[in-house]
PDB file of C-alpha atoms in Angstrom:
ATOM      1  CA  MET A  40       7.900  13.371  -9.748  1.00 33.00           C
ATOM      2  CA  ALA A  41       5.282  10.936  -9.423  1.00 35.00           C
ATOM      3  CA  TYR A  42       1.730  13.043 -10.155  1.00 38.00           C
ATOM      4  CA  TYR A  43      -0.851  10.236 -10.669  1.00 38.00           C
ATOM      5  CA  GLY A  44      -2.298   7.975  -7.922  1.00 41.00           C
ATOM      6  CA  GLN A  45      -5.730   7.016  -6.992  1.00 39.00           C
ATOM      7  CA  GLN A  46      -5.307   3.725  -4.484  1.00 40.00           C
ATOM      8  CA  GLN A  47      -8.492   1.664  -4.987  1.00 41.00           C
ATOM      9  CA  ARG A  48     -10.069   1.822  -1.650  1.00 41.00           C
ATOM     10  CA  GLN A  49     -12.299  -1.505  -0.562  1.00 44.00           C
ATOM     11  CA  GLY A  50     -14.743  -1.731   1.346  1.00 44.00           C
ATOM     12  CA  PRO A  51     -18.029  -4.042   2.714  1.00 46.00           C
ATOM     13  CA  PRO A  52     -20.351  -5.263   0.635  1.00 54.00           C
ATOM     14  CA  GLY A  53     -23.169  -2.167  -0.895  1.00 58.00           C
ATOM     15  CA  PRO A  54     -26.540  -2.256   0.789  1.00 68.00           C
ATOM     16  CA  ASP A  55     -29.073  -5.133  -0.095  1.00 80.00           C
ATOM     17  CA  GLN A  56     -31.272  -4.328  -3.715  1.00 83.00           C
ATOM     18  CA  ASN A  57     -34.683  -3.965  -1.183  1.00 87.00           C
ATOM     19  CA  PHE A  58     -32.758  -1.115   0.496  1.00 87.00           C
ATOM     20  CA  LEU A  59     -31.499   0.356  -2.410  1.00 88.00           C
ATOM     21  CA  MET A  60     -34.178   0.224  -4.546  1.00 91.00           C
ATOM     22  CA  GLY A  61     -36.268   2.012  -2.297  1.00 90.00           C
ATOM     23  CA  VAL A  62     -33.714   5.033  -2.435  1.00 88.00           C
ATOM     24  CA  PHE A  63     -33.730   4.622  -6.391  1.00 91.00           C
ATOM     25  CA  SER A  64     -38.155   4.503  -6.198  1.00 91.00           C
ATOM     26  CA  ARG A  65     -38.412   8.044  -3.557  1.00 89.00           C
ATOM     27  CA  ILE A  66     -35.167   9.868  -5.843  1.00 89.00           C
ATOM     28  CA  ASP A  67     -37.851   8.945  -8.718  1.00 90.00           C
ATOM     29  CA  LYS A  68     -40.428  11.964  -8.496  1.00 90.00           C
ATOM     30  CA  ASP A  69     -41.246  11.292 -11.900  1.00 92.00           C
ATOM     31  CA  ARG A  70     -41.342   7.384 -11.687  1.00 92.00           C
ATOM     32  CA  SER A  71     -39.943   7.717 -15.063  1.00 94.00           C
ATOM     33  CA  GLY A  72     -38.007   4.698 -14.235  1.00 92.00           C
ATOM     34  CA  SER A  73     -34.500   6.793 -14.630  1.00 93.00           C
ATOM     35  CA  ILE A  74     -33.037   9.854 -11.995  1.00 92.00           C
ATOM     36  CA  SER A  75     -31.981  13.210 -13.694  1.00 92.00           C
ATOM     37  CA  GLY A  76     -29.759  15.683 -12.465  1.00 89.00           C
ATOM     38  CA  SER A  77     -32.538  17.643 -10.840  1.00 88.00           C
ATOM     39  CA  GLU A  78     -33.584  14.443  -9.026  1.00 89.00           C
ATOM     40  CA  LEU A  79     -30.152  13.753  -8.247  1.00 88.00           C
ATOM     41  CA  GLY A  80     -29.039  17.300  -6.850  1.00 85.00           C
ATOM     42  CA  GLN A  81     -32.703  17.266  -5.215  1.00 82.00           C
ATOM     43  CA  ALA A  82     -31.680  14.155  -3.576  1.00 82.00           C
ATOM     44  CA  LEU A  83     -28.165  14.592  -1.976  1.00 80.00           C
ATOM     45  CA  SER A  84     -26.690  16.222   0.493  1.00 68.00           C
ATOM     46  CA  ASN A  85     -22.560  17.523   2.218  1.00 61.00           C
ATOM     47  CA  GLY A  86     -23.586  17.566   5.396  1.00 61.00           C
ATOM     48  CA  THR A  87     -23.437  21.399   5.803  1.00 58.00           C
ATOM     49  CA  TRP A  88     -26.879  21.763   4.382  1.00 59.00           C
ATOM     50  CA  THR A  89     -26.146  23.895   1.544  1.00 68.00           C
ATOM     51  CA  PRO A  90     -27.394  22.622  -1.599  1.00 72.00           C
ATOM     52  CA  PHE A  91     -24.781  20.116  -3.969  1.00 81.00           C
ATOM     53  CA  ASN A  92     -22.740  21.594  -6.558  1.00 84.00           C
ATOM     54  CA  PRO A  93     -24.253  21.024 -10.150  1.00 88.00           C
ATOM     55  CA  GLU A  94     -21.458  21.057 -11.591  1.00 87.00           C
ATOM     56  CA  THR A  95     -20.750  17.905  -9.565  1.00 87.00           C
ATOM     57  CA  VAL A  96     -24.296  16.298 -10.012  1.00 88.00           C
ATOM     58  CA  ARG A  97     -23.675  16.760 -13.662  1.00 87.00           C
ATOM     59  CA  LEU A  98     -19.641  15.422 -13.440  1.00 86.00           C
ATOM     60  CA  MET A  99     -20.753  11.752 -11.289  1.00 87.00           C
ATOM     61  CA  ILE A 100     -24.568  12.111 -13.505  1.00 89.00           C
ATOM     62  CA  GLY A 101     -21.633  11.911 -16.538  1.00 87.00           C
ATOM     63  CA  MET A 102     -19.562   9.046 -15.425  1.00 86.00           C
ATOM     64  CA  PHE A 103     -21.690   6.601 -14.889  1.00 88.00           C
ATOM     65  CA  ASP A 104     -24.910   6.872 -17.045  1.00 89.00           C
ATOM     66  CA  ARG A 105     -23.730   4.808 -19.834  1.00 88.00           C
ATOM     67  CA  ASP A 106     -25.872   4.021 -22.177  1.00 89.00           C
ATOM     68  CA  ASN A 107     -25.596   8.486 -22.386  1.00 88.00           C
ATOM     69  CA  SER A 108     -29.824   8.863 -21.394  1.00 91.00           C
ATOM     70  CA  GLY A 109     -28.567  12.231 -19.630  1.00 90.00           C
ATOM     71  CA  THR A 110     -30.318   9.759 -16.284  1.00 92.00           C
ATOM     72  CA  ILE A 111     -29.254   7.346 -14.333  1.00 93.00           C
ATOM     73  CA  ASN A 112     -31.755   4.338 -13.900  1.00 93.00           C
ATOM     74  CA  PHE A 113     -32.278   2.121 -11.774  1.00 93.00           C
ATOM     75  CA  GLN A 114     -28.230  -0.134 -11.982  1.00 91.00           C
ATOM     76  CA  GLU A 115     -26.547   2.564 -12.647  1.00 91.00           C
ATOM     77  CA  PHE A 116     -27.509   3.925  -9.718  1.00 91.00           C
ATOM     78  CA  SER A 117     -26.192   1.954  -7.972  1.00 90.00           C
ATOM     79  CA  SER A 118     -22.972   1.930  -8.402  1.00 88.00           C
ATOM     80  CA  LEU A 119     -23.350   5.567  -8.134  1.00 88.00           C
ATOM     81  CA  TRP A 120     -24.976   4.696  -4.758  1.00 87.00           C
ATOM     82  CA  LYS A 121     -21.417   3.119  -4.004  1.00 86.00           C
ATOM     83  CA  TYR A 122     -19.280   4.929  -5.250  1.00 85.00           C
ATOM     84  CA  VAL A 123     -20.397   7.949  -3.151  1.00 83.00           C
ATOM     85  CA  THR A 124     -20.634   6.251  -0.318  1.00 85.00           C
ATOM     86  CA  ASP A 125     -16.891   5.754  -0.551  1.00 84.00           C
ATOM     87  CA  TRP A 126     -16.019   9.127  -1.616  1.00 84.00           C
ATOM     88  CA  GLN A 127     -18.770   9.930   2.256  1.00 85.00           C
ATOM     89  CA  ASN A 128     -15.904   7.613   3.770  1.00 86.00           C
ATOM     90  CA  CYS A 129     -12.998   8.759   2.692  1.00 86.00           C
ATOM     91  CA  PHE A 130     -13.964  12.558   2.884  1.00 89.00           C
ATOM     92  CA  ARG A 131     -15.081  11.724   6.607  1.00 89.00           C
ATOM     93  CA  GLY A 132     -11.577  10.017   7.256  1.00 90.00           C
ATOM     94  CA  TYR A 133     -10.009  13.421   6.074  1.00 90.00           C
ATOM     95  CA  ASP A 134     -12.188  16.030   7.971  1.00 91.00           C
ATOM     96  CA  ARG A 135      -9.854  15.555  11.162  1.00 86.00           C
ATOM     97  CA  ASP A 136     -12.220  18.009  12.589  1.00 86.00           C
ATOM     98  CA  ASN A 137     -15.773  16.908  11.537  1.00 86.00           C
ATOM     99  CA  SER A 138     -16.313  20.328  10.645  1.00 86.00           C
ATOM    100  CA  GLY A 139     -18.447  19.058   6.880  1.00 85.00           C
ATOM    101  CA  SER A 140     -15.364  20.827   5.126  1.00 91.00           C
ATOM    102  CA  ILE A 141     -11.952  20.134   4.436  1.00 93.00           C
ATOM    103  CA  ASP A 142      -8.503  22.765   4.504  1.00 93.00           C
ATOM    104  CA  LYS A 143      -5.823  23.139   2.504  1.00 94.00           C
ATOM    105  CA  ASN A 144      -3.445  20.826   4.938  1.00 93.00           C
ATOM    106  CA  GLU A 145      -6.694  18.285   4.875  1.00 93.00           C
ATOM    107  CA  LEU A 146      -7.039  18.353   1.370  1.00 94.00           C
ATOM    108  CA  LYS A 147      -3.251  17.947   1.011  1.00 94.00           C
ATOM    109  CA  THR A 148      -3.077  14.534   3.067  1.00 92.00           C
ATOM    110  CA  ALA A 149      -5.743  13.541   1.201  1.00 91.00           C
ATOM    111  CA  LEU A 150      -4.819  13.907  -2.605  1.00 92.00           C
ATOM    112  CA  THR A 151      -1.598  12.582  -0.793  1.00 91.00           C
ATOM    113  CA  SER A 152      -2.936   9.121  -0.298  1.00 87.00           C
ATOM    114  CA  PHE A 153      -4.004   9.492  -3.326  1.00 86.00           C
ATOM    115  CA  GLY A 154      -0.954   9.519  -4.895  1.00 88.00           C
ATOM    116  CA  TYR A 155      -0.929  13.373  -6.307  1.00 90.00           C
ATOM    117  CA  ARG A 156       2.370  15.074  -5.303  1.00 91.00           C
ATOM    118  CA  LEU A 157       1.217  18.382  -5.975  1.00 93.00           C
ATOM    119  CA  SER A 158       3.571  21.901  -4.423  1.00 94.00           C
ATOM    120  CA  ASP A 159       2.485  23.887  -1.504  1.00 94.00           C
ATOM    121  CA  ARG A 160       0.898  27.026  -4.401  1.00 95.00           C
ATOM    122  CA  PHE A 161      -0.969  24.136  -6.029  1.00 95.00           C
ATOM    123  CA  TYR A 162      -3.053  23.068  -3.201  1.00 95.00           C
ATOM    124  CA  ASP A 163      -4.355  27.008  -2.569  1.00 95.00           C
ATOM    125  CA  VAL A 164      -4.992  27.095  -6.759  1.00 95.00           C
ATOM    126  CA  LEU A 165      -7.625  23.807  -6.044  1.00 95.00           C
ATOM    127  CA  VAL A 166      -8.637  25.625  -2.465  1.00 96.00           C
ATOM    128  CA  ARG A 167      -9.549  28.774  -4.484  1.00 95.00           C
ATOM    129  CA  LYS A 168     -11.216  26.579  -7.421  1.00 94.00           C
ATOM    130  CA  PHE A 169     -13.358  25.184  -5.583  1.00 94.00           C
ATOM    131  CA  ASP A 170     -14.452  26.685  -2.262  1.00 94.00           C
ATOM    132  CA  ARG A 171     -17.879  27.535  -3.886  1.00 87.00           C
ATOM    133  CA  LEU A 172     -18.556  29.016  -0.227  1.00 84.00           C
ATOM    134  CA  GLY A 173     -15.769  31.555   0.232  1.00 90.00           C
ATOM    135  CA  ARG A 174     -14.712  30.285   3.644  1.00 91.00           C
ATOM    136  CA  GLY A 175     -11.169  29.009   2.832  1.00 93.00           C
ATOM    137  CA  THR A 176     -12.878  25.204   2.756  1.00 94.00           C
ATOM    138  CA  VAL A 177     -13.707  22.485   0.480  1.00 94.00           C
ATOM    139  CA  ALA A 178     -16.952  21.530   1.147  1.00 90.00           C
ATOM    140  CA  PHE A 179     -18.498  17.108   0.226  1.00 89.00           C
ATOM    141  CA  ASP A 180     -19.885  17.457  -2.938  1.00 89.00           C
ATOM    142  CA  ASP A 181     -17.173  19.846  -3.851  1.00 91.00           C
ATOM    143  CA  PHE A 182     -14.263  17.204  -3.063  1.00 91.00           C
ATOM    144  CA  ILE A 183     -16.111  14.980  -5.131  1.00 89.00           C
ATOM    145  CA  GLN A 184     -15.870  17.926  -8.129  1.00 90.00           C
ATOM    146  CA  CYS A 185     -12.062  18.051  -6.957  1.00 92.00           C
ATOM    147  CA  CYS A 186     -11.752  15.088  -6.846  1.00 89.00           C
ATOM    148  CA  ILE A 187     -13.798  14.361 -10.374  1.00 86.00           C
ATOM    149  CA  VAL A 188     -11.503  16.872 -12.366  1.00 87.00           C
ATOM    150  CA  LEU A 189      -8.134  16.183 -11.520  1.00 89.00           C
ATOM    151  CA  GLN A 190      -8.212  13.014 -12.688  1.00 86.00           C
ATOM    152  CA  THR A 191      -9.740  13.467 -15.421  1.00 84.00           C
ATOM    153  CA  LEU A 192      -6.668  16.208 -15.614  1.00 87.00           C
ATOM    154  CA  THR A 193      -4.087  12.963 -14.874  1.00 88.00           C
ATOM    155  CA  GLN A 194      -5.298  10.692 -17.112  1.00 86.00           C
ATOM    156  CA  SER A 195      -6.370  13.698 -19.997  1.00 86.00           C
ATOM    157  CA  PHE A 196      -1.504  14.127 -19.527  1.00 89.00           C
ATOM    158  CA  ARG A 197      -0.931  10.181 -19.249  1.00 89.00           C
ATOM    159  CA  ASN A 198      -2.247   9.891 -22.943  1.00 87.00           C
ATOM    160  CA  TYR A 199       0.645  12.579 -24.246  1.00 88.00           C
ATOM    161  CA  ASP A 200       3.039  11.629 -21.101  1.00 91.00           C
ATOM    162  CA  THR A 201       4.527   8.386 -23.090  1.00 90.00           C
ATOM    163  CA  ASP A 202       6.924   7.568 -21.330  1.00 92.00           C
ATOM    164  CA  GLN A 203       5.972   8.634 -17.911  1.00 89.00           C
ATOM    165  CA  ASP A 204       8.060  11.082 -16.256  1.00 91.00           C
ATOM    166  CA  GLY A 205       5.751  13.629 -15.602  1.00 89.00           C
ATOM    167  CA  TRP A 206       6.000  15.762 -18.279  1.00 92.00           C
ATOM    168  CA  ILE A 207       4.745  16.344 -21.911  1.00 91.00           C
ATOM    169  CA  GLN A 208       6.070  18.131 -25.036  1.00 91.00           C
ATOM    170  CA  ILE A 209       2.901  19.477 -27.094  1.00 90.00           C
ATOM    171  CA  GLY A 210       1.875  22.437 -29.173  1.00 91.00           C
ATOM    172  CA  TYR A 211      -1.291  24.591 -28.425  1.00 93.00           C
ATOM    173  CA  GLU A 212      -3.336  23.546 -31.150  1.00 93.00           C
ATOM    174  CA  GLN A 213      -1.945  19.713 -29.446  1.00 89.00           C
ATOM    175  CA  PHE A 214      -3.013  21.360 -26.216  1.00 88.00           C
ATOM    176  CA  LEU A 215      -6.442  22.613 -27.152  1.00 89.00           C
ATOM    177  CA  THR A 216      -7.088  18.849 -28.415  1.00 86.00           C
ATOM    178  CA  LEU A 217      -6.677  17.807 -24.934  1.00 82.00           C
ATOM    179  CA  VAL A 218      -8.393  20.202 -23.464  1.00 81.00           C
ATOM    180  CA  PHE A 219     -11.465  20.070 -25.648  1.00 82.00           C
ATOM    181  CA  SER A 220     -11.723  16.427 -25.819  1.00 78.00           C
ATOM    182  CA  ILE A 221     -11.923  16.261 -22.292  1.00 72.00           C
ATOM    183  CA  LYS A 222     -15.153  13.826 -20.740  1.00 65.00           C
ATOM    184  CA  SER A 223     -16.704  15.820 -17.665  1.00 55.00           C
TER     185      SER A 223
END
């Protein structure tokens, strides 16, 4: 059973550092030299005129906040910029109808290309979980969150799946430890 994946995509080199510093300065409203979650959330757009999902912003800050300050500095922002740009390009590639969101089939195509082999029933679960707007589709920011959560859970599962066969046998307390030790 193949349940892992995450092919690494190689894109063109990132934008020039002067451009990024200008973007960083515009986002850093309080001029603190770092970007908070609320500043980042106000700056991000998912293309649907709805606010970027605060949980996705929190997850992204957590991923790129290397010094555990709760904010991201310019260096961390540069990595975040590339990450969001890559996800945006990926999302656009799977949003076949250019609706600004992806449906179950588009989500399945995306995750299958990342190496995940999941049942149709599970894709229904994913859409229900990550469809904040109740439309049966997943918006860009929720797509990022879905992929981060899937990747995090998969990595946690892998830690217990020592023979890499897609199966683990754990007790209840081990399960709770697995769930509560996930950094998100």
